[in-house]
């Protein structure tokens, strides 16, 4: 793998010091991105009037402390990590954070911790047995910075990503960074975290001497440590107008080496800490505790107590790709707002691995800047629910629909299914296995229907409405088995099933802008089950008088052109939406013409718009441009908040993906399981489509597609996927719907027998998922501060 030579890095940093952050962004990122970055770096100063709304110690906006730069993507303290953090951070409010480690010859490095194998490739370069050292009372194994001369590290060792779930393709690209390397970038503020004074002394190294020299030669705005003795030793000699001393809290049950007290106990002695420190850097759980059920508990009084003493509070441990409280619905913006905009207090800063997200939360989403109302002169894409707010509650239930409306959805949706006795109900799919507790009550009704799906299921049309009502709804967890990410488990069976007529009356009463009716399996139900899906829906819409009003738009969505054709004739004022659920990369003219015969809009999966390889965006298909050129509206589906569903380019931030589709690709609507996340972006004052960007407090720039992949050395790039196929015009048009025919006596003996024989395997599979999910959900990533 290509490694930037130390001289190259030095030249890069020299260029930076002469030209400024904005100009160096051109060197690092490319000419196509330089103008937005110039604007981003020069126009992010928030209006001064905003400060009065905050309850931080000094009444100012919180600072954003970038732990090793943008370390959520790049190796900690690497040039790209630091440059990207500055380029995408709040102007004069983004602080670069360095964890100090000393080499055998006393050179300061910016690395995660003492053990070099955690953040460098040293084990490949110097294969040797690990050493064992006593560090503040703990025996630690590894390869330590104190055993290596700086020259050996600089010339041979490179940085790597230290969290395995993050991109590893940049490993080995940059040499180890010194403190001087980071300072030479000239950030507006710099934070140095220092630990292990006694350990270094045992190796004839003096942390205090290093700090005194560094403070004379470099602009260091903050020095933090978890060791009271070290900070007390500095307190009398540091220019406190220039450098703030910050006491860093470790986990509550760990012991501070000077006082021998736990950090939890020291949290009750803030007045003592104020005697030698200007502030505290404390894990966020000290402020908003997380219970054993992984829900956020009421806030402690720590921030307000500290502020009363004049002690600043900086919260640490923020990472978009870490498991946090279920209350936040996997939206990191909401977590930041809990700390800076809760109406009671605001911390003075946040330490984050994803500093752009923290910057956006503070500048764009706080309540006094984003009141949930449309921004003047800015077009909003429609926020369309996916089975209501199905990321927070069981889908298609009354509580999911109510939450979707509360969260600002413009359009709520009902995917219509039919019961055995012909009741039209809202349910994501006909198979009830994942959305209800059907397996516990009707395991004998399992069957396989190859026309609908390859796997075994329990289908709504095989149960009466009364039988369905005997079940409980069940929240879907699409990433539970693979990643242990559960959704709102305390409410996993909350809510009531909703019939189509009830849904329509609910929508009318709530005065939503529109409804979307999703129609599935109409041909199968007519020919095999004797159920008239289209007729049932048409009758319900007429009975609810949706065909006689114009205040609420009705969208009819289906993957079947024959269904859309019937609604075109019967309800010409309804907007017809064709679902193209296959992955495509191109829409030839003949396919476009066929689509336009039946539909005015198209619902397209994300994968047919932005190409992704190994979690990196790699390119755009032609689908959006071709459909836009044909005057077809585009709705993209389905948007989810869980970071494992997002490309690395979005920094594990779901609103950044929404920004890409809405303000870069200009889709007309997003279909989402988390309407609040989408609506908050639509109404924020930082969108790049603002009519006057000069008054925007910050500009949220959608990531350039393929940018992160372009930064990967060529020899480390993964192979790209083959091009997606074009949409075949022959696949667009469906045959006419068959007449409604009385059903046969039931599934064939072979099908039923095969299904019954699968029941035992199904139970075992479900049990395995439960067991695996339990263990996964009880393990969380460890994010270092």
XYZ file of C-alpha atoms in Angstrom:
785
model
C 0.000 0.000 0.000
C 1.256 3.490 -0.813
C 2.368 5.480 2.213
C 2.828 9.223 2.180
C 6.450 9.914 3.030
C 7.070 12.077 6.066
C 8.456 14.790 3.773
C 5.224 14.722 1.767
C 3.168 15.166 4.921
C 5.454 17.995 5.995
C 5.025 19.709 2.628
C 1.283 19.264 2.877
C 1.220 20.825 6.335
C 3.545 23.642 5.261
C 1.200 24.392 2.397
C -1.671 24.335 4.873
C 0.003 26.801 7.213
C 0.614 29.180 4.326
C -2.719 28.859 2.597
C -5.352 28.168 5.249
C -7.813 25.343 5.721
C -10.121 26.246 2.887
C -7.382 26.316 0.263
C -5.851 23.079 1.437
C -9.240 21.420 1.026
C -8.612 21.788 -2.705
C -5.356 19.881 -2.400
C -6.955 17.080 -0.432
C -10.333 16.763 -2.025
C -10.248 18.030 -5.566
C -11.399 20.987 -7.633
C -15.000 19.815 -7.969
C -15.510 20.262 -4.249
C -13.459 23.360 -3.540
C -16.113 26.056 -3.933
C -18.592 24.434 -1.540
C -15.760 23.858 0.911
C -14.650 27.466 0.669
C -18.163 28.527 1.520
C -18.385 25.925 4.251
C -15.184 27.142 5.868
C -15.985 30.841 5.689
C -19.715 31.156 6.192
C -20.476 29.057 9.232
C -20.320 31.706 11.954
C -23.707 31.579 13.701
C -25.581 34.807 14.348
C -24.486 36.268 17.669
C -28.093 36.567 18.813
C -28.329 32.784 19.045
C -26.157 32.672 22.145
C -28.840 33.981 24.487
C -30.878 30.843 23.968
C -28.252 28.532 25.406
C -27.624 27.606 29.016
C -23.951 26.736 28.830
C -21.566 28.053 31.450
C -20.823 31.288 29.578
C -24.033 31.410 27.554
C -22.107 30.689 24.361
C -22.636 28.025 21.773
C -20.928 24.733 22.640
C -17.661 23.950 20.933
C -17.161 20.797 18.868
C -14.095 18.790 19.854
C -12.971 16.469 17.074
C -11.304 13.430 18.659
C -8.358 12.852 16.355
C -10.183 14.801 13.661
C -12.867 12.906 11.759
C -11.738 9.654 13.368
C -15.085 7.978 12.694
C -13.902 7.573 9.108
C -10.121 8.053 8.934
C -7.331 6.874 11.253
C -7.179 9.073 14.331
C -5.128 12.297 13.896
C -4.224 11.494 10.292
C -4.019 14.454 7.872
C -7.328 13.602 6.185
C -9.052 13.143 9.537
C -7.934 16.546 10.790
C -8.491 18.402 7.537
C -11.964 16.978 7.004
C -12.940 17.811 10.568
C -11.896 21.429 10.107
C -13.405 21.754 6.635
C -16.785 20.430 7.743
C -16.892 21.886 11.250
C -18.263 25.037 12.800
C -16.121 28.048 12.022
C -13.922 28.947 15.020
C -15.835 26.393 17.086
C -14.111 23.173 15.978
C -11.269 22.014 18.220
C -8.744 19.344 17.206
C -8.155 16.813 19.980
C -4.918 14.833 20.396
C -4.218 11.968 22.794
C -0.558 12.458 23.761
C 1.835 9.497 23.836
C 5.603 9.850 24.336
C 8.290 7.894 22.503
C 11.492 6.560 24.062
C 13.256 9.790 23.078
C 10.486 12.043 24.377
C 8.715 12.972 21.142
C 4.954 13.542 21.486
C 2.639 11.502 19.267
C -1.094 11.793 18.683
C -2.330 8.215 19.122
C -5.244 6.516 20.841
C -3.323 5.081 23.787
C -0.001 3.703 25.000
C -0.355 0.467 23.082
C 0.710 1.161 19.532
C -0.926 -1.940 18.089
C -4.335 -0.362 18.703
C -3.781 2.463 16.232
C -0.784 1.540 14.045
C 0.538 -1.379 12.000
C 3.499 -1.826 14.335
C 2.866 -5.548 14.810
C 3.496 -6.055 11.093
C 6.652 -3.927 11.114
C 8.189 -5.014 14.435
C 6.930 -8.540 15.139
C 7.944 -9.188 18.716
C 6.363 -10.398 21.956
C 4.141 -7.959 23.790
C 5.467 -6.397 26.977
C 3.636 -6.214 30.283
C 3.596 -2.982 32.250
C 1.864 -1.774 35.377
C 0.039 1.407 34.364
C -1.748 3.157 37.212
C -2.295 -0.142 38.991
C -3.365 -2.172 35.954
C -1.259 -4.739 34.102
C -1.443 -3.857 30.400
C -0.019 -5.929 27.544
C 1.134 -4.579 24.215
C 3.759 -2.738 22.213
C 4.338 0.591 23.939
C 5.456 3.950 22.609
C 8.092 4.234 25.353
C 9.999 1.286 23.869
C 10.506 2.797 20.419
C 12.568 5.687 19.127
C 10.627 8.284 17.192
C 12.720 7.837 14.037
C 11.844 4.145 13.824
C 8.157 4.951 14.179
C 8.138 7.862 11.722
C 9.995 6.032 8.985
C 8.397 2.611 9.205
C 5.084 2.644 11.104
C 1.757 3.879 9.739
C -1.606 4.633 11.278
C -4.652 2.362 11.090
C -8.296 2.649 12.036
C -8.695 1.401 15.595
C -12.390 0.440 15.468
C -13.057 -2.595 13.315
C -16.510 -1.566 12.078
C -15.042 1.551 10.450
C -13.247 1.823 7.099
C -9.932 -0.027 7.025
C -9.043 0.909 3.457
C -7.040 3.937 4.634
C -4.826 1.840 6.918
C -1.142 2.232 6.183
C -1.580 5.443 4.192
C -0.082 7.957 6.629
C 2.873 7.861 9.026
C 2.377 8.358 12.731
C 1.469 11.990 13.536
C 3.305 14.133 16.050
C 1.715 16.846 18.153
C 3.613 19.379 16.033
C 2.081 17.905 12.858
C -1.412 18.605 14.127
C -0.605 22.073 15.442
C 0.979 23.041 12.116
C -2.428 22.625 10.494
C -3.315 25.745 12.493
C -6.715 24.802 13.868
C -8.588 27.657 15.502
C -8.232 25.722 18.778
C -6.192 22.728 19.900
C -6.797 20.295 22.771
C -4.078 18.041 24.216
C -5.091 15.147 26.454
C -2.290 13.867 28.722
C -2.173 10.736 30.907
C 0.180 8.308 32.710
C 2.585 10.714 34.436
C 3.909 8.041 36.835
C 4.297 5.444 34.073
C 6.356 7.789 31.920
C 8.464 8.761 34.942
C 9.356 5.078 35.396
C 10.786 5.241 31.855
C 12.758 8.415 32.520
C 10.272 10.609 30.679
C 8.660 13.707 32.155
C 5.166 14.588 31.019
C 5.337 17.891 32.910
C 8.567 18.916 31.216
C 7.111 18.059 27.817
C 3.995 20.124 28.554
C 5.866 23.172 29.811
C 7.982 23.201 26.662
C 4.983 22.566 24.388
C 2.977 25.350 26.005
C 5.809 27.783 25.327
C 6.224 26.783 21.688
C 2.706 25.871 20.568
C -0.796 27.306 20.824
C -2.522 24.790 23.091
C -5.934 25.997 24.225
C -6.902 23.051 26.415
C -4.901 20.523 28.416
C -6.904 17.682 29.930
C -5.949 14.776 32.141
C -7.627 12.180 34.328
C -4.836 12.631 36.894
C -5.352 15.324 39.524
C -1.678 15.411 40.485
C -0.610 16.279 36.976
C -3.143 19.114 36.665
C -2.300 20.516 40.086
C 1.360 20.567 39.089
C 0.504 22.634 36.014
C -2.035 24.905 37.670
C 0.421 27.405 39.086
C 2.476 27.834 35.938
C -0.055 27.798 33.092
C -1.352 31.029 31.596
C -5.031 30.356 32.266
C -6.095 33.122 29.925
C -4.459 31.195 27.119
C -4.776 27.564 28.190
C -7.614 25.951 30.135
C -6.908 22.970 32.389
C -9.615 20.323 32.192
C -10.096 17.366 34.528
C -11.116 14.266 32.599
C -13.412 11.727 34.242
C -12.982 8.048 33.421
C -15.612 5.392 34.147
C -17.364 5.909 37.482
C -15.926 2.738 39.054
C -12.293 3.429 38.070
C -9.832 4.884 40.557
C -8.107 8.247 40.122
C -4.353 7.667 40.807
C -3.663 10.746 42.955
C -6.590 10.712 45.419
C -7.294 6.957 45.159
C -10.984 7.846 44.924
C -13.304 6.602 42.230
C -14.285 9.019 39.518
C -17.886 8.502 40.532
C -17.045 9.811 44.003
C -15.074 12.718 42.559
C -18.146 13.783 40.626
C -19.506 14.868 44.015
C -16.445 17.033 44.697
C -16.710 19.618 41.954
C -15.661 22.485 44.227
C -12.351 20.750 44.848
C -11.852 20.245 41.112
C -12.586 23.922 40.511
C -9.519 24.771 42.629
C -7.165 23.570 39.874
C -9.277 23.241 36.693
C -11.443 25.440 34.507
C -13.691 22.594 33.469
C -14.340 18.891 33.312
C -14.398 16.435 30.422
C -16.868 13.783 31.408
C -18.502 10.816 29.764
C -21.994 11.639 28.606
C -23.542 8.928 30.793
C -22.669 10.952 33.893
C -25.108 13.563 32.567
C -27.866 11.495 30.960
C -27.491 7.973 32.390
C -28.416 4.933 30.313
C -30.388 2.306 32.225
C -29.852 -1.425 32.039
C -32.720 -1.493 29.525
C -30.691 0.912 27.330
C -33.185 3.735 27.648
C -32.068 7.209 28.670
C -32.805 8.009 32.295
C -33.568 11.473 33.764
C -30.627 13.865 33.753
C -28.410 14.262 36.781
C -27.740 17.717 38.204
C -24.032 17.518 37.364
C -23.995 20.139 34.595
C -26.020 22.667 36.550
C -23.987 22.030 39.710
C -20.744 22.557 37.811
C -22.005 25.707 36.115
C -22.986 27.201 39.458
C -19.316 26.884 40.446
C -18.143 28.409 37.183
C -16.858 25.032 36.019
C -17.267 24.291 32.320
C -18.574 20.864 31.279
C -17.496 19.037 28.139
C -19.296 15.774 27.341
C -17.363 12.898 25.757
C -18.102 9.536 24.185
C -20.102 10.642 21.135
C -19.913 8.410 18.093
C -22.580 8.005 15.419
C -21.815 4.308 15.026
C -22.119 3.362 18.701
C -25.161 1.867 20.365
C -26.913 4.623 22.343
C -30.248 4.937 24.143
C -33.276 3.673 22.257
C -34.893 7.067 22.871
C -32.793 8.555 20.078
C -34.128 6.229 17.353
C -30.577 5.759 16.010
C -30.446 9.437 15.023
C -27.211 10.976 16.404
C -28.559 14.501 15.905
C -31.162 13.844 18.601
C -28.529 12.694 21.052
C -26.460 15.842 20.622
C -29.571 17.985 21.079
C -30.249 16.234 24.377
C -27.002 17.748 25.653
C -27.148 21.219 24.127
C -30.845 22.036 23.723
C -32.947 20.408 26.435
C -34.357 23.590 28.000
C -32.544 23.086 31.308
C -28.845 23.229 30.514
C -26.303 23.029 27.724
C -22.859 21.504 27.977
C -19.966 23.712 26.903
C -18.743 21.302 24.271
C -18.959 17.765 22.934
C -16.086 15.394 22.125
C -17.005 13.380 19.058
C -15.574 10.981 16.502
C -17.986 12.528 13.968
C -17.518 16.266 14.397
C -19.573 17.269 11.300
C -22.676 15.786 12.894
C -22.079 17.627 16.143
C -21.583 20.871 14.216
C -24.844 20.396 12.343
C -26.778 19.549 15.496
C -25.646 22.769 17.187
C -25.939 25.090 14.187
C -28.962 23.695 12.353
C -31.219 21.593 14.551
C -31.481 23.416 17.884
C -35.030 24.491 18.643
C -34.410 28.202 18.218
C -33.089 27.628 14.693
C -35.280 24.757 13.540
C -38.888 25.172 14.638
C -40.236 22.473 12.351
C -41.683 24.942 9.857
C -40.831 25.230 6.203
C -37.936 27.510 5.334
C -39.005 30.400 3.061
C -37.991 29.871 -0.533
C -36.821 26.281 -0.026
C -38.621 23.417 -1.739
C -39.426 20.524 0.572
C -39.530 16.967 -0.678
C -42.449 14.979 0.669
C -41.836 12.979 3.814
C -43.797 9.759 3.313
C -44.097 7.254 6.112
C -43.306 3.595 5.623
C -46.057 1.805 7.571
C -46.234 4.844 9.814
C -43.242 5.507 12.046
C -42.347 1.824 11.886
C -38.832 2.452 13.160
C -40.275 3.430 16.535
C -43.414 1.283 16.844
C -44.890 -1.812 15.236
C -45.695 -0.832 11.677
C -49.183 -0.045 10.435
C -50.605 0.328 13.953
C -52.519 3.251 15.363
C -49.524 4.362 17.444
C -47.172 4.177 14.438
C -49.483 6.385 12.406
C -49.941 8.846 15.239
C -46.182 9.062 15.746
C -45.672 9.640 12.017
C -48.045 12.593 12.123
C -46.488 13.943 15.319
C -43.082 13.685 13.644
C -44.195 15.747 10.672
C -44.924 13.216 7.936
C -46.616 14.854 4.970
C -48.067 11.590 3.702
C -48.996 8.514 5.711
C -49.245 5.162 4.012
C -51.259 1.978 4.201
C -50.073 -1.219 2.534
C -53.381 -2.978 2.145
C -53.816 -6.678 2.894
C -57.013 -8.724 3.003
C -58.136 -11.164 5.660
C -59.763 -14.480 4.805
C -63.188 -12.926 5.296
C -62.389 -9.924 3.111
C -61.517 -7.238 5.654
C -59.054 -4.706 4.247
C -56.340 -3.900 6.760
C -53.018 -2.045 6.857
C -49.977 -4.297 7.116
C -46.528 -4.116 5.555
C -46.914 -7.460 3.827
C -49.315 -10.350 3.598
C -46.967 -12.608 5.558
C -47.670 -11.984 9.257
C -44.602 -13.765 10.650
C -42.392 -10.716 11.103
C -45.051 -8.102 11.886
C -47.245 -10.011 14.370
C -47.091 -12.783 16.944
C -48.809 -15.185 14.530
C -46.234 -17.947 14.994
C -47.230 -18.405 18.631
C -50.922 -18.924 17.856
C -51.186 -20.235 14.304
C -48.086 -22.289 13.607
C -50.338 -24.843 11.937
C -51.249 -22.245 9.281
C -47.729 -21.960 7.885
C -47.553 -22.491 4.164
C -45.329 -21.797 1.191
C -46.592 -19.705 -1.730
C -43.871 -19.485 -4.393
C -45.818 -16.843 -6.339
C -45.434 -14.441 -3.399
C -42.210 -15.359 -1.590
C -39.727 -18.234 -1.375
C -39.881 -18.680 2.400
C -42.601 -20.140 4.561
C -45.184 -17.745 5.965
C -48.495 -17.257 7.723
C -50.617 -15.077 5.481
C -53.349 -12.597 6.302
C -55.689 -14.096 3.715
C -55.576 -17.439 5.551
C -56.811 -15.888 8.827
C -60.106 -14.206 9.569
C -60.124 -10.650 10.873
C -61.159 -11.963 14.294
C -58.145 -14.279 14.295
C -55.825 -11.443 13.307
C -57.241 -9.305 16.116
C -56.300 -12.052 18.576
C -52.622 -11.424 17.743
C -50.297 -8.689 18.911
C -48.436 -6.426 16.523
C -44.662 -6.807 16.501
C -41.994 -4.254 15.620
C -39.654 -5.283 12.827
C -35.926 -5.431 13.559
C -34.166 -5.630 10.188
C -30.669 -5.472 11.718
C -31.144 -7.427 14.929
C -29.709 -10.722 13.737
C -26.751 -9.208 11.877
C -25.799 -6.321 14.168
C -27.754 -6.625 17.396
C -29.558 -3.331 16.768
C -33.044 -3.598 18.240
C -35.811 -1.055 17.830
C -37.644 0.347 20.835
C -38.008 -3.043 22.590
C -40.122 -1.684 25.459
C -42.834 -0.956 22.875
C -42.243 -3.883 20.532
C -45.876 -5.048 20.800
C -47.504 -1.651 21.288
C -50.552 -0.528 19.344
C -53.628 -1.859 17.589
C -54.157 -3.168 14.084
C -55.916 -0.763 11.735
C -58.467 -1.499 9.011
C -58.356 0.486 5.796
C -61.606 2.365 6.581
C -60.246 3.280 10.012
C -56.992 4.464 8.434
C -58.874 6.683 5.999
C -61.003 8.233 8.739
C -57.895 8.779 10.852
C -56.131 10.532 7.961
C -59.133 12.794 7.387
C -59.378 13.701 11.072
C -55.669 14.529 11.295
C -55.712 16.577 8.092
C -52.450 15.194 6.750
C -51.391 16.475 3.341
C -51.901 13.139 1.710
C -52.210 9.368 1.924
C -50.450 6.640 -0.004
C -52.272 3.366 -0.616
C -49.910 0.540 -1.508
C -51.529 -2.355 -3.350
C -49.908 -5.799 -3.415
C -50.790 -9.267 -4.716
C -54.086 -8.227 -6.333
C -53.825 -10.769 -9.150
C -53.005 -13.677 -6.830
C -55.830 -12.830 -4.419
C -58.349 -12.585 -7.230
C -57.422 -15.829 -8.951
C -56.436 -18.034 -5.992
C -58.330 -16.672 -2.974
C -61.465 -15.164 -4.452
C -60.668 -11.786 -2.862
C -61.162 -8.493 -4.674
C -58.305 -6.267 -3.502
C -58.896 -3.468 -5.994
C -62.638 -3.392 -5.438
C -62.253 -3.347 -1.650
C -59.876 -0.384 -1.789
C -61.955 1.548 -4.316
C -65.061 1.106 -2.214
C -63.290 2.234 0.963
C -61.912 5.338 -0.733
C -65.326 6.241 -2.124
C -67.058 5.642 1.195
C -64.527 7.956 2.855
C -65.218 10.544 0.091
C -61.561 10.828 -0.896
C -62.744 10.948 -4.511
C -64.859 14.010 -3.765
C -62.314 16.269 -2.085
C -59.135 18.039 -3.147
C -57.513 19.017 0.144
C -55.729 15.711 0.712
C -53.777 14.144 -2.120
C -54.247 10.425 -2.708
C -51.332 8.367 -4.044
C -52.055 4.891 -5.397
C -48.885 2.818 -5.389
C -48.430 -0.608 -6.911
C -45.917 -2.703 -8.809
C -48.766 -3.906 -11.054
C -49.631 -1.684 -14.037
C -53.030 -3.345 -14.390
C -53.926 -2.094 -10.896
C -52.804 1.420 -11.761
C -54.751 1.271 -15.012
C -57.986 0.517 -13.151
C -57.455 3.416 -10.760
C -56.578 5.716 -13.646
C -60.012 5.064 -15.131
C -61.935 5.118 -11.854
C -60.153 7.924 -9.965
C -58.353 10.151 -12.482
C -57.425 12.739 -9.824
C -55.402 10.273 -7.777
C -51.645 10.214 -8.401
C -50.463 6.809 -9.553
C -47.060 5.573 -8.381
C -45.365 2.587 -10.016
C -43.052 0.618 -7.733
C -39.918 -0.571 -9.529
C -38.474 -2.883 -6.919
C -35.681 -4.462 -8.962
C -32.194 -2.940 -8.985
C -31.701 -1.062 -12.234
C -29.101 1.341 -13.549
C -30.782 2.767 -16.628
C -34.284 3.405 -17.977
C -34.407 3.288 -21.800
C -36.913 5.461 -23.632
C -39.254 2.601 -24.462
C -39.459 1.673 -20.757
C -40.078 5.308 -19.844
C -42.916 5.532 -22.330
C -44.532 2.423 -20.870
C -44.263 3.816 -17.338
C -45.866 7.109 -18.378
C -48.872 5.249 -19.776
C -49.758 4.087 -16.274
C -48.101 6.320 -13.685
C -47.103 9.897 -12.922
C -44.517 8.912 -10.312
C -42.148 6.072 -9.565
C -41.007 4.549 -6.269
C -37.376 3.482 -6.594
C -35.115 1.667 -4.088
C -31.990 3.499 -2.961
C -29.764 0.899 -4.632
C -31.113 1.865 -8.066
C -30.013 5.481 -7.618
C -26.654 5.480 -5.817
C -24.244 2.613 -6.375
C -22.558 1.328 -3.231
C -19.628 -1.094 -2.979
C -18.320 -2.304 0.381
C -20.248 0.494 2.112
C -18.706 3.210 -0.082
C -20.686 5.149 -2.661
C -19.067 4.657 -6.035
C -21.324 6.305 -8.579
C -24.754 7.415 -9.724
C -27.027 5.501 -12.038
C -28.913 7.275 -14.818
C -32.286 6.488 -13.294
C -33.064 9.836 -11.648
C -31.894 12.015 -14.525
C -33.785 9.950 -17.087
C -37.012 9.881 -15.113
C -36.770 13.578 -14.304
C -36.293 14.310 -18.004
C -39.546 12.426 -18.642
C -41.418 14.500 -16.025
C -41.861 11.578 -13.680
C -41.812 12.291 -9.950
C -39.422 10.128 -7.928
C -39.940 8.724 -4.442
C -36.943 6.895 -2.965
C -37.379 4.051 -0.475
C -36.814 2.902 2.184
C -34.870 5.270 4.453
C -33.646 3.900 7.778
C -31.666 5.413 10.637
C -29.490 2.508 11.733
C -25.890 3.276 10.822
C -25.356 -0.205 9.386
C -27.796 0.721 6.604
C -25.709 3.729 5.539
C -22.677 4.104 3.300
C -19.540 5.391 5.028
C -19.879 8.595 2.985
C -22.793 9.656 5.206
C -20.714 9.530 8.406
C -23.252 7.170 10.024
C -25.696 10.102 9.988
C -29.081 9.315 8.391
C -29.988 12.956 7.753
C -26.901 13.290 5.542
C -28.189 10.515 3.316
C -31.520 12.321 3.130
C -29.681 15.522 2.203
C -28.025 13.673 -0.668
C -31.278 12.454 -2.175
C -33.184 15.680 -1.571
C -30.686 18.459 -2.278
C -28.199 16.743 -4.572
C -30.452 14.448 -6.589
C -33.667 16.448 -6.039
C -36.031 13.529 -5.566
C -39.641 14.482 -4.896
C -40.142 12.435 -1.762
C -38.521 10.035 0.682
C -40.311 6.990 2.044
C -38.978 6.475 5.538
C -39.465 4.400 8.670
C -38.281 7.394 10.735
C -40.266 10.448 9.552
C -38.875 12.750 12.257
C -35.319 12.484 10.961
C -36.413 13.384 7.446
C -38.714 16.220 8.492
C -36.080 17.817 10.715
C -33.768 18.014 7.736
C -36.462 19.462 5.461
C -37.099 22.335 7.875
C -33.531 23.109 8.969
C -32.026 26.488 7.947
C -28.758 24.976 6.716
C -29.823 23.324 3.479
C -27.668 24.255 0.472
C -30.799 25.300 -1.445
C -31.380 28.256 0.870
C -32.024 31.403 -1.218
C -29.439 33.386 0.755
C -26.538 31.236 1.894
C -24.820 34.213 3.514
C -27.326 34.228 6.379
C -27.247 30.464 6.933
C -25.585 29.545 10.245
C -23.948 26.555 8.534
C -24.281 24.830 5.188
C -24.971 21.102 5.121
C -23.273 19.865 1.992
C -24.327 16.447 0.716
C -21.228 14.284 0.258
C -19.812 14.075 -3.212
C -20.662 10.613 -4.498
C -17.520 8.496 -4.676
C -15.360 11.052 -2.825
C -14.285 8.784 0.029
C -13.508 5.969 -2.367
C -11.403 8.325 -4.474
C -9.195 8.950 -1.418
C -8.380 5.249 -1.121
C -4.986 4.231 -2.549
C -5.519 2.396 -5.818
C -4.005 -0.855 -4.558
C -6.411 -0.884 -1.595
C -9.588 -0.232 -3.552
C -12.044 -3.139 -3.513
C -13.367 -4.406 -6.839
C -16.460 -2.540 -7.967
C -19.715 -4.292 -8.645
C -20.757 -4.860 -12.258
C -23.088 -2.255 -13.802
C -26.746 -2.601 -12.950
C -28.972 -3.780 -15.804
C -31.396 -1.432 -17.573
C -35.118 -1.662 -16.972
C -36.649 -3.847 -19.664
C -39.804 -2.342 -21.145
C -41.284 -5.829 -21.190
C -40.990 -6.005 -17.422
C -42.998 -2.822 -16.910
C -46.399 -3.897 -18.222
C -48.430 -6.555 -16.422
C -51.289 -8.608 -17.880
C -54.859 -7.577 -17.022
C -56.088 -8.592 -13.614
C -57.847 -11.971 -13.632
C -61.463 -12.146 -12.579
C -62.231 -12.836 -8.928
C -62.580 -16.620 -8.747
C -63.808 -18.753 -5.891
C -60.797 -20.293 -4.135
C -59.849 -23.934 -4.414
C -60.104 -26.231 -1.402
C -56.673 -25.128 -0.135
C -52.977 -25.704 -0.658
C -51.929 -28.934 -2.253
C -51.066 -31.778 0.043
C -47.424 -31.489 -0.924
C -47.291 -27.767 -0.188
C -49.118 -28.112 3.126
C -47.038 -31.134 4.132
C -43.829 -29.349 3.289
C -44.971 -26.317 5.252
C -45.899 -28.346 8.304
C -42.556 -30.143 8.206
C -40.886 -26.745 8.270
C -42.609 -25.632 11.475
C -40.071 -27.302 13.747
C -37.217 -25.773 11.786
C -38.945 -22.400 11.938
C -39.238 -22.575 15.731
C -35.553 -23.507 16.010
C -34.571 -20.635 13.723
C -36.619 -18.151 15.715
C -35.124 -19.425 18.960
C -31.624 -19.041 17.533
C -32.374 -15.459 16.478
C -33.648 -14.661 19.982
C -30.540 -16.119 21.645
C -28.096 -14.434 19.261
C -29.973 -11.150 19.539
C -29.838 -11.300 23.322
C -26.071 -11.634 23.384
C -25.556 -9.047 20.670
C -27.845 -6.531 22.340
C -25.911 -6.855 25.586
C -22.598 -5.906 23.998
C -21.855 -2.334 22.949
C -18.902 -0.826 21.114
C -16.278 0.813 23.316
C -15.492 4.304 22.108
C -12.368 5.836 23.599
C -12.353 9.485 24.604
